[in-house]
Amino acid sequence: MPRPRIPLNDYGVLGDPPEPGAWTPTLPVSVVVSTLRGHARSLPLTLAGLAAQSYPDHLLEVIVVDAGDGPPVVLPDRVPGRTRVIRPEPGTSTTPDAGAAVADGHVVHLLDADLVLLPEHIEAHMRWHHLADHLVVLSRPRHAPGMDGTRMDGRLDRRLDTTSDLRAAGPKAFNAMVGVPASVPAALLRASGGWQPSGEYTELGYRLALAGAVFVAERHARSVHTGTPAEPDRSYLAEHVPTLRRLRKQRRTHLVPYVEAVVPVGDAAAEDVRATVDGLLASDLHDIVVIVAGPPTTGVRAIREAYAGRSRVVFAEDAPGMASRSVPFRFHCPPGWVPSPQTLRSIVAFADRKALGVLSLALDEREGVVSARLERTAAMNRARLLARPGEDLDDLVHETFGTLWEAGETWGIAPASAPRPETSRPGQRRVAARRSRNPLRRGLVGLLTRT
C-alpha cells in the first residue's frame, strides 16, 4: 500500500480517484451495520441497498450488530452473500466496535440500520482507500422527506464548501465526522482506540486524527437517512475533545487534558525539577497534566512526596514515546527551566495557528543546544505511520505539518535562577529579544529554523 506524504489534510496531492466502474478493486471491506430500537423496519432496506452495490461481492462482508434491545434480528431474503448477525453478550459492547472487532476487511465501513445506500456508494468510498492507507472517508446522507435533518445538512455542506471538501481544513478536519457513513482502515481504527461507549462520532474522528488520519469528503457516495439525526452531546465532547476550545469555557481541569507536559528527571537536582513542575502548574492554561519521568531513586521519591495529592502531577519511570492517545499536544521541558504562566497558552496557540507539527525552543547554546519542544500528537503519529526504516520522524513531520525553531527566552522560558519579569508577556518582547541576541546565538537559531 503506497504511503504518500499528504500535507496537513490536503489529500488533493493524491490526484483524482478512479471513476466508478473504471478500475479493479482489490481490498476487502467489512460493512458494520449498527441496529437500535426502531430499526427493525428499516434494516431490510439497508441490506437490500448493500446487496445491490457495484463493489465486488467477494470483497464485501456485512456484519449486523444486534443491539439486543428487542427481539433478535432476523435477516430478510435479500442480503449480500456474506452477511452475519452478531449479538454481543449482555453487559458488553453493542456499539460498532463489536462488529469491527470481528471484521475481516482491510477497511471497516460504518453504517446505521436506517441508511439506504445507492449502488456505487461503497465503491466511491473504497476507491480512496486504494490510494492511501490512512484515509477516513466521510459522506453525507440526505434525509428522507419529513425527517428533521435539513439544518444539519446545510451546516455540514457549508463546512465542506468553505474548506474545499476538507482539503483546506487542516488539523480540524475531524470536525466533519458527525455521523455515518464513514469508512476507516481497520488498523487505524484499532490504533485510535476504537469506538467508545459515548457513541459520539466526533470524538471518534478526533482520536482518528490524533492517530494520523487524513479526512476525505466523498460527495459521490450517496445515501438516504430514513431516521432522525442525533445532535452530538456537547458536554461529553467538552470533556473528551480538548481541541474544541469553545466548549471549555471554565478555567478548570478536564478528563482529557489539552497539554501533557513531560519533565525528565535524569541527574537533575530535585530543586530544579520542582521549579520546572511548579512553573508548569502555575500556567494559566489549566487543562494540563505534568509527567515527571525518572526511575524511583531517592530524589524522585522526595519529589513524589512533594506532589502527593496533586492530581495534575503523575510519575513514570520512562516517558512514553508518544502522548496519551487522546491528548493533542505534548510539551517537553528540561528541569531547571521555568515557563512563565503565559508560556504554554502562547506557544500552543501559536503552533495551532500555524498548524505546526513541532515547535522547538532553544534555551541554552553554550555547550550544545538545550531545548524545550512542543509536539502535536497527530503530526508525530502521522510521521510514525509514514516512516520507512531509518527515516527521521522530524523530517516527516516537517514535510506533512511543518516544524519551527524559536528562542525560548522570547516565549518566557528562563533558568530557575533567573529573576522573573513581572509585566511582560511571551511574544511581546520577541522582536527586541531577537535583535539583542549575540551573533553566535543568532547564527545557530537561524541555522536550526525551518520555514
Short mmCIF file of C-alpha atoms in Angstrom, two decimals:
data_model
loop_
_atom_site.label_atom_id
_atom_site.label_comp_id
_atom_site.label_asym_id
_atom_site.label_seq_id
_atom_site.Cartn_x
_atom_site.Cartn_y
_atom_site.Cartn_z
CA MET A 1 0.00 0.00 0.00
CA PRO A 2 1.53 3.35 -1.00
CA ARG A 3 2.03 5.90 1.73
CA PRO A 4 2.07 9.33 0.11
CA ARG A 5 3.15 12.37 2.15
CA ILE A 6 -0.09 14.34 2.47
CA PRO A 7 0.46 17.86 3.89
CA LEU A 8 -1.99 18.55 6.73
CA ASN A 9 -5.35 17.41 5.26
CA ASP A 10 -4.72 18.33 1.62
CA TYR A 11 -5.49 14.96 0.06
CA GLY A 12 -5.57 16.69 -3.33
CA VAL A 13 -1.93 15.60 -3.73
CA LEU A 14 -3.30 12.09 -4.33
CA GLY A 15 -4.87 13.23 -7.58
CA ASP A 16 -8.33 12.21 -8.73
CA PRO A 17 -9.56 8.78 -7.69
CA PRO A 18 -10.62 6.34 -10.45
CA GLU A 19 -14.10 6.68 -11.84
CA PRO A 20 -16.59 4.07 -10.58
CA GLY A 21 -16.60 1.07 -12.87
CA ALA A 22 -13.28 2.02 -14.50
CA TRP A 23 -10.91 0.25 -12.12
CA THR A 24 -10.31 -3.10 -10.44
CA PRO A 25 -10.75 -3.16 -6.64
CA THR A 26 -8.57 -5.48 -4.57
CA LEU A 27 -9.17 -4.53 -0.92
CA PRO A 28 -11.81 -6.33 1.19
CA VAL A 29 -14.25 -4.19 3.16
CA SER A 30 -16.38 -5.07 6.20
CA VAL A 31 -19.60 -3.12 6.48
CA VAL A 32 -20.69 -2.88 10.12
CA VAL A 33 -24.40 -2.09 10.43
CA SER A 34 -25.48 -0.97 13.91
CA THR A 35 -29.09 -1.53 14.87
CA LEU A 36 -31.03 0.37 17.51
CA ARG A 37 -34.59 0.24 18.77
CA GLY A 38 -36.90 1.11 15.90
CA HIS A 39 -34.56 -0.12 13.15
CA ALA A 40 -36.42 -3.39 12.52
CA ARG A 41 -38.45 -1.93 9.66
CA SER A 42 -35.57 -0.04 8.02
CA LEU A 43 -32.93 -2.80 8.24
CA PRO A 44 -34.27 -4.73 5.18
CA LEU A 45 -33.90 -1.56 3.10
CA THR A 46 -30.33 -1.08 4.32
CA LEU A 47 -29.41 -4.67 3.48
CA ALA A 48 -31.15 -4.51 0.10
CA GLY A 49 -29.06 -1.43 -0.74
CA LEU A 50 -25.91 -3.29 0.25
CA ALA A 51 -26.91 -6.29 -1.88
CA ALA A 52 -27.12 -4.00 -4.93
CA GLN A 53 -23.63 -2.46 -4.55
CA SER A 54 -21.27 -2.23 -7.51
CA TYR A 55 -18.32 -3.23 -5.32
CA PRO A 56 -17.32 -6.88 -5.96
CA ASP A 57 -19.36 -9.22 -3.79
CA HIS A 58 -16.38 -11.43 -2.95
CA LEU A 59 -14.64 -8.41 -1.34
CA LEU A 60 -17.66 -7.37 0.70
CA GLU A 61 -18.85 -8.71 4.06
CA VAL A 62 -21.69 -7.33 6.16
CA ILE A 63 -21.84 -7.59 9.95
CA VAL A 64 -25.14 -6.64 11.56
CA VAL A 65 -24.70 -5.74 15.23
CA ASP A 66 -27.92 -6.62 17.04
CA ALA A 67 -28.30 -4.07 19.85
CA GLY A 68 -30.23 -6.62 21.87
CA ASP A 69 -32.99 -4.20 22.99
CA GLY A 70 -35.76 -6.17 21.33
CA PRO A 71 -36.45 -9.46 19.55
CA PRO A 72 -33.40 -10.95 17.79
CA VAL A 73 -32.68 -9.57 14.35
CA VAL A 74 -33.95 -11.81 11.53
CA LEU A 75 -32.27 -11.33 8.18
CA PRO A 76 -34.56 -10.71 5.19
CA ASP A 77 -34.28 -12.70 1.98
CA ARG A 78 -32.27 -10.11 0.05
CA VAL A 79 -28.84 -9.68 1.66
CA PRO A 80 -25.24 -9.62 0.39
CA GLY A 81 -23.62 -13.03 0.01
CA ARG A 82 -21.54 -12.81 3.20
CA THR A 83 -23.84 -11.39 5.85
CA ARG A 84 -23.92 -12.38 9.51
CA VAL A 85 -25.57 -11.15 12.69
CA ILE A 86 -23.73 -10.82 15.98
CA ARG A 87 -25.48 -10.19 19.26
CA PRO A 88 -22.96 -9.26 21.98
CA GLU A 89 -23.42 -10.75 25.42
CA PRO A 90 -25.40 -8.62 27.90
CA GLY A 91 -23.18 -6.04 29.53
CA THR A 92 -20.67 -5.98 26.66
CA SER A 93 -20.35 -3.54 23.79
CA THR A 94 -23.34 -3.23 21.47
CA THR A 95 -21.68 -0.41 19.53
CA PRO A 96 -19.97 -0.57 16.11
CA ASP A 97 -16.83 -1.67 17.94
CA ALA A 98 -18.40 -5.09 18.49
CA GLY A 99 -18.70 -5.52 14.73
CA ALA A 100 -15.28 -4.03 14.00
CA ALA A 101 -13.70 -6.48 16.46
CA VAL A 102 -14.71 -9.46 14.30
CA ALA A 103 -14.36 -7.78 10.91
CA ASP A 104 -12.07 -9.40 8.34
CA GLY A 105 -11.83 -6.47 5.92
CA HIS A 106 -8.94 -4.12 5.34
CA VAL A 107 -11.46 -1.30 5.72
CA VAL A 108 -14.36 -1.00 8.17
CA HIS A 109 -17.35 0.85 6.73
CA LEU A 110 -19.67 2.14 9.49
CA LEU A 111 -23.41 2.36 8.89
CA ASP A 112 -26.63 2.54 10.88
CA ALA A 113 -29.65 0.42 10.02
CA ASP A 114 -31.66 3.46 8.96
CA LEU A 115 -29.47 4.27 5.94
CA VAL A 116 -30.22 3.24 2.36
CA LEU A 117 -27.21 3.27 0.03
CA LEU A 118 -27.22 3.92 -3.69
CA PRO A 119 -25.40 1.25 -5.76
CA GLU A 120 -21.99 2.97 -6.12
CA HIS A 121 -21.72 4.10 -2.52
CA ILE A 122 -19.20 1.52 -1.24
CA GLU A 123 -17.15 1.74 -4.42
CA ALA A 124 -16.97 5.54 -4.13
CA HIS A 125 -15.53 5.19 -0.63
CA MET A 126 -13.18 2.33 -1.42
CA ARG A 127 -11.52 3.98 -4.41
CA TRP A 128 -9.88 6.37 -1.95
CA HIS A 129 -8.68 3.60 0.35
CA HIS A 130 -6.80 2.09 -2.59
CA LEU A 131 -4.78 5.33 -2.87
CA ALA A 132 -3.53 5.56 0.75
CA ASP A 133 -3.96 3.53 3.93
CA HIS A 134 -4.52 6.34 6.44
CA LEU A 135 -7.65 7.96 5.00
CA VAL A 136 -11.00 8.31 6.74
CA VAL A 137 -13.66 8.75 4.07
CA LEU A 138 -16.85 10.62 5.00
CA SER A 139 -20.03 11.05 3.02
CA ARG A 140 -23.21 12.95 3.73
CA PRO A 141 -26.58 11.21 3.64
CA ARG A 142 -29.63 13.14 2.56
CA HIS A 143 -32.65 12.92 4.79
CA ALA A 144 -35.90 11.41 3.67
CA PRO A 145 -38.81 13.86 3.29
CA GLY A 146 -40.36 14.70 6.64
CA MET A 147 -37.18 13.91 8.63
CA ASP A 148 -35.64 16.79 10.57
CA GLY A 149 -32.16 16.80 9.08
CA THR A 150 -32.19 19.87 6.86
CA ARG A 151 -30.37 22.14 9.31
CA MET A 152 -27.55 19.65 9.87
CA ASP A 153 -27.24 19.02 6.12
CA GLY A 154 -26.86 22.73 5.46
CA ARG A 155 -24.28 23.26 8.21
CA LEU A 156 -22.11 20.38 7.01
CA ASP A 157 -22.40 21.37 3.36
CA ARG A 158 -21.26 24.90 4.21
CA ARG A 159 -18.25 23.49 6.02
CA LEU A 160 -17.30 21.36 3.02
CA ASP A 161 -17.80 24.31 0.67
CA THR A 162 -15.58 26.64 2.70
CA THR A 163 -12.75 24.09 3.07
CA SER A 164 -12.62 22.68 -0.48
CA ASP A 165 -14.14 19.42 0.72
CA LEU A 166 -11.86 19.42 3.82
CA ARG A 167 -8.64 19.78 1.82
CA ALA A 168 -8.08 23.19 3.45
CA ALA A 169 -9.48 22.21 6.86
CA GLY A 170 -6.06 21.43 8.37
CA PRO A 171 -5.91 19.70 11.77
CA LYS A 172 -9.60 20.44 12.42
CA ALA A 173 -10.90 18.33 9.53
CA PHE A 174 -12.15 15.72 12.02
CA ASN A 175 -14.99 18.13 12.97
CA ALA A 176 -16.81 16.97 9.85
CA MET A 177 -17.16 13.45 11.26
CA VAL A 178 -20.54 13.85 12.91
CA GLY A 179 -22.10 10.51 11.96
CA VAL A 180 -22.23 7.75 9.37
CA PRO A 181 -21.50 6.76 6.66
CA ALA A 182 -17.78 6.67 7.39
CA SER A 183 -15.09 4.22 6.29
CA VAL A 184 -11.83 3.70 8.19
CA PRO A 185 -8.83 1.38 7.68
CA ALA A 186 -9.17 -1.35 10.31
CA ALA A 187 -5.61 -0.86 11.57
CA LEU A 188 -6.17 2.87 12.03
CA LEU A 189 -9.44 2.24 13.86
CA ARG A 190 -7.64 -0.06 16.29
CA ALA A 191 -4.78 2.43 16.74
CA SER A 192 -7.26 5.14 17.68
CA GLY A 193 -8.78 3.04 20.47
CA GLY A 194 -11.92 2.21 18.52
CA TRP A 195 -15.46 3.16 19.36
CA GLN A 196 -16.13 4.49 22.85
CA PRO A 197 -19.29 3.90 24.91
CA SER A 198 -20.38 7.50 24.33
CA GLY A 199 -21.36 6.79 20.74
CA GLU A 200 -20.03 10.20 19.64
CA TYR A 201 -18.69 10.13 16.09
CA THR A 202 -16.95 13.50 16.50
CA GLU A 203 -14.95 12.09 19.41
CA LEU A 204 -14.01 9.06 17.32
CA GLY A 205 -12.97 11.38 14.49
CA TYR A 206 -10.81 13.36 16.92
CA ARG A 207 -8.97 10.23 18.05
CA LEU A 208 -8.56 9.07 14.45
CA ALA A 209 -6.98 12.46 13.68
CA LEU A 210 -4.56 12.01 16.59
CA ALA A 211 -3.68 8.57 15.21
CA GLY A 212 -2.54 10.24 11.98
CA ALA A 213 -5.65 10.13 9.77
CA VAL A 214 -6.44 12.31 6.76
CA PHE A 215 -10.16 13.02 6.23
CA VAL A 216 -11.70 12.82 2.76
CA ALA A 217 -15.12 14.20 1.84
CA GLU A 218 -16.70 11.96 -0.79
CA ARG A 219 -19.74 13.67 -2.33
CA HIS A 220 -20.42 10.92 -4.90
CA ALA A 221 -21.19 8.28 -2.24
CA ARG A 222 -24.91 8.88 -1.99
CA SER A 223 -27.29 7.57 0.66
CA VAL A 224 -30.62 8.40 2.25
CA HIS A 225 -31.21 8.65 6.00
CA THR A 226 -34.68 7.41 6.98
CA GLY A 227 -34.27 8.15 10.70
CA THR A 228 -33.90 11.28 12.79
CA PRO A 229 -30.32 12.56 13.18
CA ALA A 230 -28.98 12.96 16.69
CA GLU A 231 -27.08 16.08 17.74
CA PRO A 232 -23.77 15.35 19.48
CA ASP A 233 -23.57 15.54 23.27
CA ARG A 234 -21.72 18.83 23.75
CA SER A 235 -20.96 18.20 27.44
CA TYR A 236 -19.29 14.89 26.56
CA LEU A 237 -17.29 16.49 23.77
CA ALA A 238 -16.12 19.26 26.11
CA GLU A 239 -14.54 16.68 28.42
CA HIS A 240 -13.07 14.38 25.77
CA VAL A 241 -12.12 16.61 22.81
CA PRO A 242 -9.72 19.29 24.10
CA THR A 243 -9.26 21.00 20.73
CA LEU A 244 -12.90 22.16 20.77
CA ARG A 245 -11.79 25.14 22.82
CA ARG A 246 -15.11 26.97 22.59
CA LEU A 247 -16.64 24.21 24.71
CA ARG A 248 -14.08 24.63 27.50
CA LYS A 249 -15.08 27.96 28.96
CA GLN A 250 -14.44 27.10 32.59
CA ARG A 251 -10.93 27.51 34.00
CA ARG A 252 -10.51 24.00 35.37
CA THR A 253 -9.07 20.62 34.55
CA HIS A 254 -10.94 18.18 32.31
CA LEU A 255 -10.98 14.42 31.81
CA VAL A 256 -8.73 14.71 28.77
CA PRO A 257 -6.09 17.46 29.13
CA TYR A 258 -5.13 19.82 26.35
CA VAL A 259 -1.40 19.50 27.02
CA GLU A 260 0.72 16.75 28.52
CA ALA A 261 3.96 18.26 29.86
CA VAL A 262 6.96 15.97 30.42
CA VAL A 263 9.82 16.79 32.80
CA PRO A 264 12.66 14.21 32.63
CA VAL A 265 14.49 13.87 35.93
CA GLY A 266 17.81 12.43 34.72
CA ASP A 267 20.60 13.58 37.02
CA ALA A 268 18.98 16.95 37.74
CA ALA A 269 18.76 18.31 41.26
CA ALA A 270 15.41 17.90 42.96
CA GLU A 271 15.00 21.65 43.35
CA ASP A 272 15.44 22.13 39.59
CA VAL A 273 12.77 19.52 38.85
CA ARG A 274 10.39 21.10 41.33
CA ALA A 275 10.99 24.58 39.91
CA THR A 276 10.01 23.38 36.43
CA VAL A 277 6.99 21.42 37.65
CA ASP A 278 5.81 24.39 39.74
CA GLY A 279 6.18 26.66 36.73
CA LEU A 280 4.08 24.34 34.60
CA LEU A 281 1.40 24.02 37.28
CA ALA A 282 1.23 27.82 37.54
CA SER A 283 0.28 28.07 33.87
CA ASP A 284 -2.89 29.97 33.07
CA LEU A 285 -3.67 27.06 30.74
CA HIS A 286 -5.35 24.90 33.35
CA ASP A 287 -6.15 21.70 31.46
CA ILE A 288 -2.66 20.22 31.55
CA VAL A 289 -1.06 17.18 33.19
CA VAL A 290 2.61 17.10 34.20
CA ILE A 291 4.54 13.82 33.86
CA VAL A 292 7.69 13.56 35.97
CA ALA A 293 9.77 10.89 34.24
CA GLY A 294 12.55 9.04 36.01
CA PRO A 295 13.42 5.81 37.88
CA PRO A 296 12.35 5.56 41.54
CA THR A 297 15.56 6.97 43.03
CA THR A 298 15.73 8.73 46.39
CA GLY A 299 15.43 12.10 44.69
CA VAL A 300 12.38 11.06 42.68
CA ARG A 301 10.72 9.66 45.80
CA ALA A 302 11.21 13.03 47.51
CA ILE A 303 9.66 14.80 44.53
CA ARG A 304 6.78 12.34 44.55
CA GLU A 305 6.09 13.13 48.20
CA ALA A 306 6.15 16.84 47.46
CA TYR A 307 3.31 16.43 44.96
CA ALA A 308 1.28 13.81 46.80
CA GLY A 309 -2.38 14.54 46.23
CA ARG A 310 -1.78 16.74 43.18
CA SER A 311 -3.93 15.09 40.55
CA ARG A 312 -2.25 17.02 37.74
CA VAL A 313 1.18 15.52 38.51
CA VAL A 314 1.87 11.89 37.60
CA PHE A 315 5.09 9.85 37.72
CA ALA A 316 6.54 7.40 35.22
CA GLU A 317 9.87 5.62 35.07
CA ASP A 318 10.17 6.49 31.41
CA ALA A 319 8.16 9.00 29.45
CA PRO A 320 6.30 7.03 26.76
CA GLY A 321 7.38 7.67 23.20
CA MET A 322 4.11 9.31 22.28
CA ALA A 323 1.46 11.31 24.06
CA SER A 324 -1.57 9.63 25.56
CA ARG A 325 -4.00 8.55 22.85
CA SER A 326 -6.41 11.44 23.43
CA VAL A 327 -4.05 14.34 24.28
CA PRO A 328 -3.42 16.70 21.33
CA PHE A 329 -0.15 18.32 22.48
CA ARG A 330 2.91 17.20 24.43
CA PHE A 331 5.43 19.69 25.83
CA HIS A 332 8.93 18.52 26.80
CA CYS A 333 10.71 20.84 29.23
CA PRO A 334 14.14 20.13 30.76
CA PRO A 335 14.42 20.51 34.54
CA GLY A 336 15.79 23.82 35.77
CA TRP A 337 13.94 25.83 33.14
CA VAL A 338 10.75 27.57 34.17
CA PRO A 339 7.99 28.71 31.80
CA SER A 340 6.05 31.82 32.72
CA PRO A 341 2.31 31.49 33.47
CA GLN A 342 1.52 32.59 29.90
CA THR A 343 4.09 30.44 28.10
CA LEU A 344 2.10 27.27 27.47
CA ARG A 345 -1.03 29.06 26.32
CA SER A 346 1.01 31.28 24.00
CA ILE A 347 3.11 28.58 22.33
CA VAL A 348 0.17 26.21 21.87
CA ALA A 349 -1.93 29.00 20.33
CA PHE A 350 0.99 29.92 18.05
CA ALA A 351 1.62 26.32 16.98
CA ASP A 352 -2.08 25.74 16.42
CA ARG A 353 -2.48 28.91 14.36
CA LYS A 354 0.46 27.89 12.18
CA ALA A 355 -0.65 24.19 12.14
CA LEU A 356 2.88 23.25 13.23
CA GLY A 357 3.75 19.66 13.99
CA VAL A 358 6.73 20.55 16.21
CA LEU A 359 7.79 23.84 17.79
CA SER A 360 11.31 23.67 19.26
CA LEU A 361 12.56 26.34 21.66
CA ALA A 362 16.32 26.86 22.05
CA LEU A 363 17.12 27.54 25.72
CA ASP A 364 20.91 27.36 26.04
CA GLU A 365 23.50 27.10 23.29
CA ARG A 366 26.78 27.37 25.19
CA GLU A 367 27.56 23.64 25.37
CA GLY A 368 25.36 22.05 22.76
CA VAL A 369 21.72 23.01 22.39
CA VAL A 370 19.38 22.64 25.36
CA SER A 371 15.82 22.93 24.15
CA ALA A 372 12.16 22.58 25.04
CA ARG A 373 9.78 21.11 22.50
CA LEU A 374 6.06 21.19 21.77
CA GLU A 375 4.77 18.24 19.73
CA ARG A 376 1.40 17.83 18.04
CA THR A 377 0.29 14.24 18.63
CA ALA A 378 -1.44 13.97 15.22
CA ALA A 379 1.75 15.05 13.43
CA MET A 380 4.03 12.68 15.32
CA ASN A 381 1.69 9.73 14.77
CA ARG A 382 1.27 10.60 11.08
CA ALA A 383 5.07 10.50 10.79
CA ARG A 384 5.16 7.11 12.52
CA LEU A 385 2.64 5.77 10.02
CA LEU A 386 4.67 7.01 7.07
CA ALA A 387 8.22 6.35 8.24
CA ARG A 388 10.34 3.82 6.46
CA PRO A 389 13.23 2.16 8.34
CA GLY A 390 15.88 4.74 9.15
CA GLU A 391 13.76 7.79 8.28
CA ASP A 392 13.87 10.72 10.69
CA LEU A 393 10.46 11.45 12.20
CA ASP A 394 11.08 15.19 12.41
CA ASP A 395 11.77 15.31 8.66
CA LEU A 396 8.40 13.66 8.03
CA VAL A 397 6.66 16.00 10.47
CA HIS A 398 8.22 18.97 8.68
CA GLU A 399 7.01 17.62 5.34
CA THR A 400 3.43 16.94 6.43
CA PHE A 401 2.74 19.60 9.09
CA GLY A 402 5.76 21.88 9.46
CA THR A 403 8.39 22.44 12.15
CA LEU A 404 9.97 25.60 13.52
CA TRP A 405 12.77 26.64 15.88
CA GLU A 406 12.44 29.70 18.10
CA ALA A 407 14.37 31.14 21.05
CA GLY A 408 12.86 30.06 24.36
CA GLU A 409 13.55 33.41 26.04
CA THR A 410 11.14 35.13 23.65
CA TRP A 411 8.36 32.89 24.94
CA GLY A 412 9.04 33.44 28.63
CA ILE A 413 11.14 30.36 29.47
CA ALA A 414 14.04 31.22 31.77
CA PRO A 415 16.51 29.41 34.06
CA ALA A 416 15.16 28.70 37.54
CA SER A 417 17.84 31.01 38.98
CA ALA A 418 16.86 33.97 36.79
CA PRO A 419 14.58 36.75 38.08
CA ARG A 420 11.11 36.52 36.60
CA PRO A 421 9.73 39.53 34.69
CA GLU A 422 6.57 40.88 36.30
CA THR A 423 4.85 42.67 33.44
CA SER A 424 5.97 41.29 30.10
CA ARG A 425 4.12 38.50 28.36
CA PRO A 426 5.56 35.92 25.93
CA GLY A 427 5.53 37.28 22.41
CA GLN A 428 5.59 40.98 23.43
CA ARG A 429 9.40 41.00 23.61
CA ARG A 430 10.06 38.71 20.65
CA VAL A 431 11.35 41.32 18.18
CA ALA A 432 13.53 43.10 20.72
CA ALA A 433 14.90 39.82 22.05
CA ARG A 434 15.86 38.65 18.58
CA ARG A 435 17.75 41.89 17.93
CA SER A 436 19.61 41.65 21.25
CA ARG A 437 20.91 38.11 20.81
CA ASN A 438 24.62 37.79 20.27
CA PRO A 439 25.88 36.77 16.79
CA LEU A 440 26.64 33.16 17.85
CA ARG A 441 23.10 32.58 19.09
CA ARG A 442 21.60 34.38 16.12
CA GLY A 443 23.57 32.17 13.75
CA LEU A 444 22.68 28.90 15.49
CA VAL A 445 18.97 29.60 15.78
CA GLY A 446 18.95 30.77 12.16
CA LEU A 447 20.61 27.53 11.10
CA LEU A 448 18.04 25.46 13.02
CA THR A 449 14.99 27.44 11.89
CA ARG A 450 12.83 25.76 9.27
CA THR A 451 10.39 27.91 7.44
#
